[in-house]
Amino acid sequence: VIDNNSKLFNVNSIFSLNKATKLKVTALIDTEQHDVLRSSQTSFFGIDSSFENLQTSRSERRTETGFLRLFLSTDIDQTSTLSILSQVGTRKINNLANFNFNGNLIDARQPAENFFNENQLFLTKKINAKAVLTVKTKLKLESFNDNYTANDFPYKNFISTFSDSMPQSAKTSLRY
């Protein structure tokens, strides 16, 4: 059984602030939900023995995405243009999974959250009919947070310092 549900909202607009200045705005909101349920039963028969294998799994994935982009452009004079681009976005993901293998239940969760902010500045100057000078600067910030937990740690008999569950976390930040 598969169930999908997606919703998207998008806005694009251009505003003339004055004769020389324009502002372009783009906004996006997206939500997605995917649920999958699987079940199987397999029987094995040998010469002296037989057994039955029962498997069920359910996975849920929920994603929320938000994005905003602003682009401001102004003509300084007839040969020069200054532009500023600013973007910000976030994404939240929540993955849930339940696995049942012959009565052994494993419940796994993996929430994640990503964020970015990017700013750019452009200066363009026409030097003559065949030459243009462009100066560009950029600052980008990104962060990624991933977490994973499962209610069963398969190596708990070998590593005594862990309990029945094994949480994991990863955080990354970039700046350039």
CSV table of C-alpha atoms in Angstrom, one decimal:
chain,number,residue,atom,x,y,z
A,1,VAL,CA,0.0,0.0,0.0
A,2,ILE,CA,1.4,3.4,-1.0
A,3,ASP,CA,0.0,6.8,0.0
A,4,ASN,CA,1.4,10.0,-1.4
A,5,ASN,CA,0.3,13.5,-0.6
A,6,SER,CA,2.1,16.6,-1.9
A,7,LYS,CA,1.2,20.3,-1.7
A,8,LEU,CA,3.0,23.2,-3.4
A,9,PHE,CA,2.6,26.9,-3.0
A,10,ASN,CA,4.7,29.3,-5.2
A,11,VAL,CA,4.7,33.0,-5.6
A,12,ASN,CA,6.7,35.0,-8.2
A,13,SER,CA,6.4,38.8,-8.6
A,14,ILE,CA,8.3,41.7,-10.0
A,15,PHE,CA,8.0,45.2,-8.4
A,16,SER,CA,9.2,48.4,-10.0
A,17,LEU,CA,10.2,50.5,-7.0
A,18,ASN,CA,11.2,53.5,-9.2
A,19,LYS,CA,12.3,54.0,-12.8
A,20,ALA,CA,15.8,52.5,-12.1
A,21,THR,CA,15.1,49.9,-9.4
A,22,LYS,CA,13.3,46.6,-9.7
A,23,LEU,CA,12.6,43.9,-7.0
A,24,LYS,CA,12.0,40.3,-7.9
A,25,VAL,CA,10.4,38.1,-5.2
A,26,THR,CA,10.1,34.3,-5.3
A,27,ALA,CA,8.6,32.3,-2.5
A,28,LEU,CA,8.0,28.6,-2.3
A,29,ILE,CA,6.4,26.3,0.3
A,30,ASP,CA,6.3,22.6,-0.3
A,31,THR,CA,5.0,19.7,1.9
A,32,GLU,CA,5.2,16.1,1.0
A,33,GLN,CA,4.1,12.9,2.7
A,34,HIS,CA,4.9,9.4,1.6
A,35,ASP,CA,3.6,6.3,3.4
A,36,VAL,CA,4.5,2.8,2.3
A,37,LEU,CA,3.2,-0.4,3.9
A,38,ARG,CA,4.7,-3.8,2.8
A,39,SER,CA,3.9,-7.2,4.1
A,40,SER,CA,5.2,-10.6,3.0
A,41,GLN,CA,5.0,-14.2,4.1
A,42,THR,CA,7.4,-16.9,2.8
A,43,SER,CA,7.3,-20.6,3.5
A,44,PHE,CA,10.5,-22.6,3.2
A,45,PHE,CA,10.4,-26.4,2.9
A,46,GLY,CA,13.4,-28.7,3.2
A,47,ILE,CA,13.9,-32.4,3.4
A,48,ASP,CA,13.9,-32.5,7.2
A,49,SER,CA,12.5,-29.1,8.2
A,50,SER,CA,10.5,-26.2,7.2
A,51,PHE,CA,9.9,-22.7,8.5
A,52,GLU,CA,7.9,-19.6,7.8
A,53,ASN,CA,9.3,-16.1,7.4
A,54,LEU,CA,6.9,-13.2,8.2
A,55,GLN,CA,8.0,-9.6,7.3
A,56,THR,CA,6.1,-6.3,7.6
A,57,SER,CA,7.5,-2.9,7.2
A,58,ARG,CA,6.0,0.6,7.3
A,59,SER,CA,7.8,3.7,6.3
A,60,GLU,CA,6.7,7.3,6.6
A,61,ARG,CA,8.5,10.3,5.1
A,62,ARG,CA,7.4,13.8,5.7
A,63,THR,CA,9.2,16.8,4.1
A,64,GLU,CA,8.6,20.5,4.6
A,65,THR,CA,10.5,23.0,2.4
A,66,GLY,CA,10.5,26.8,2.5
A,67,PHE,CA,12.4,29.1,0.2
A,68,LEU,CA,12.5,32.8,-0.3
A,69,ARG,CA,14.6,34.7,-2.9
A,70,LEU,CA,14.9,38.5,-3.3
A,71,PHE,CA,16.7,40.1,-6.2
A,72,LEU,CA,17.1,43.9,-6.2
A,73,SER,CA,18.6,45.6,-9.2
A,74,THR,CA,19.2,49.3,-9.7
A,75,ASP,CA,20.8,51.4,-12.4
A,76,ILE,CA,23.4,53.7,-10.8
A,77,ASP,CA,23.9,55.5,-14.0
A,78,GLN,CA,23.6,54.7,-17.8
A,79,THR,CA,26.7,52.5,-17.6
A,80,SER,CA,26.6,51.0,-14.1
A,81,THR,CA,24.2,48.5,-12.4
A,82,LEU,CA,24.2,47.3,-8.8
A,83,SER,CA,22.4,44.1,-8.0
A,84,ILE,CA,21.8,42.3,-4.7
A,85,LEU,CA,20.6,38.7,-4.5
A,86,SER,CA,19.5,37.2,-1.1
A,87,GLN,CA,18.2,33.7,-0.7
A,88,VAL,CA,17.1,31.8,2.4
A,89,GLY,CA,15.7,28.3,2.6
A,90,THR,CA,15.0,25.5,5.1
A,91,ARG,CA,14.0,21.9,4.8
A,92,LYS,CA,12.7,19.6,7.5
A,93,ILE,CA,12.6,15.9,6.9
A,94,ASN,CA,11.2,13.2,9.2
A,95,ASN,CA,11.7,9.6,8.3
A,96,LEU,CA,10.0,6.9,10.4
A,97,ALA,CA,10.3,3.2,9.7
A,98,ASN,CA,9.0,0.1,11.5
A,99,PHE,CA,10.3,-3.3,10.6
A,100,ASN,CA,8.8,-6.6,11.9
A,101,PHE,CA,10.9,-9.6,11.1
A,102,ASN,CA,9.4,-12.8,12.6
A,103,GLY,CA,8.2,-10.9,15.6
A,104,ASN,CA,11.3,-8.8,16.2
A,105,LEU,CA,10.3,-5.2,15.9
A,106,ILE,CA,12.8,-2.5,15.0
A,107,ASP,CA,11.6,1.1,15.1
A,108,ALA,CA,13.9,3.6,13.4
A,109,ARG,CA,13.6,7.4,13.2
A,110,GLN,CA,15.7,9.9,11.3
A,111,PRO,CA,14.7,13.6,11.6
A,112,ALA,CA,16.9,16.1,9.7
A,113,GLU,CA,16.9,19.8,9.3
A,114,ASN,CA,18.8,21.9,6.7
A,115,PHE,CA,19.1,25.6,6.5
A,116,PHE,CA,20.9,28.0,4.1
A,117,ASN,CA,21.3,31.7,3.6
A,118,GLU,CA,23.1,33.1,0.5
A,119,ASN,CA,23.8,36.7,-0.3
A,120,GLN,CA,25.5,38.0,-3.4
A,121,LEU,CA,26.4,41.5,-4.5
A,122,PHE,CA,27.1,42.4,-8.2
A,123,LEU,CA,28.5,45.6,-9.7
A,124,THR,CA,28.6,45.9,-13.4
A,125,LYS,CA,30.2,48.8,-15.3
A,126,LYS,CA,30.3,49.2,-19.0
A,127,ILE,CA,33.8,50.4,-19.9
A,128,ASN,CA,33.4,50.8,-23.7
A,129,ALA,CA,31.4,49.2,-26.5
A,130,LYS,CA,33.3,45.9,-26.2
A,131,ALA,CA,34.3,45.7,-22.5
A,132,VAL,CA,32.4,45.3,-19.3
A,133,LEU,CA,33.8,45.1,-15.8
A,134,THR,CA,31.9,42.9,-13.3
A,135,VAL,CA,32.7,42.6,-9.6
A,136,LYS,CA,30.9,39.9,-7.6
A,137,THR,CA,31.0,38.9,-3.9
A,138,LYS,CA,29.2,36.1,-2.2
A,139,LEU,CA,28.5,34.9,1.4
A,140,LYS,CA,26.8,31.6,1.9
A,141,LEU,CA,25.9,29.9,5.2
A,142,GLU,CA,24.6,26.4,5.4
A,143,SER,CA,23.8,24.0,8.3
A,144,PHE,CA,22.8,20.4,8.3
A,145,ASN,CA,21.5,18.5,11.3
A,146,ASP,CA,20.8,14.8,11.0
A,147,ASN,CA,19.7,12.5,13.9
A,148,TYR,CA,19.1,8.8,13.8
A,149,THR,CA,17.7,6.5,16.5
A,150,ALA,CA,16.7,2.9,16.4
A,151,ASN,CA,15.2,0.9,19.3
A,152,ASP,CA,17.5,-2.0,18.7
A,153,PHE,CA,21.3,-1.9,18.5
A,154,PRO,CA,22.5,-5.1,16.8
A,155,TYR,CA,26.0,-5.1,18.4
A,156,LYS,CA,24.8,-4.6,22.0
A,157,ASN,CA,26.2,-8.1,23.0
A,158,PHE,CA,29.7,-7.1,21.8
A,159,ILE,CA,29.9,-3.5,23.1
A,160,SER,CA,28.6,-3.4,26.7
A,161,THR,CA,28.6,0.4,27.0
A,162,PHE,CA,25.5,0.8,24.8
A,163,SER,CA,21.9,0.2,25.8
A,164,ASP,CA,19.2,-1.3,23.6
A,165,SER,CA,19.1,1.8,21.4
A,166,MET,CA,21.9,3.6,19.5
A,167,PRO,CA,21.3,7.3,18.8
A,168,GLN,CA,23.5,9.0,16.3
A,169,SER,CA,23.8,12.7,15.4
A,170,ALA,CA,25.7,14.6,12.8
A,171,LYS,CA,25.9,18.4,12.5
A,172,THR,CA,27.6,20.3,9.7
A,173,SER,CA,28.0,24.0,9.2
A,174,LEU,CA,29.5,25.7,6.2
A,175,ARG,CA,30.5,29.3,5.7
A,176,TYR,CA,32.0,30.6,2.5
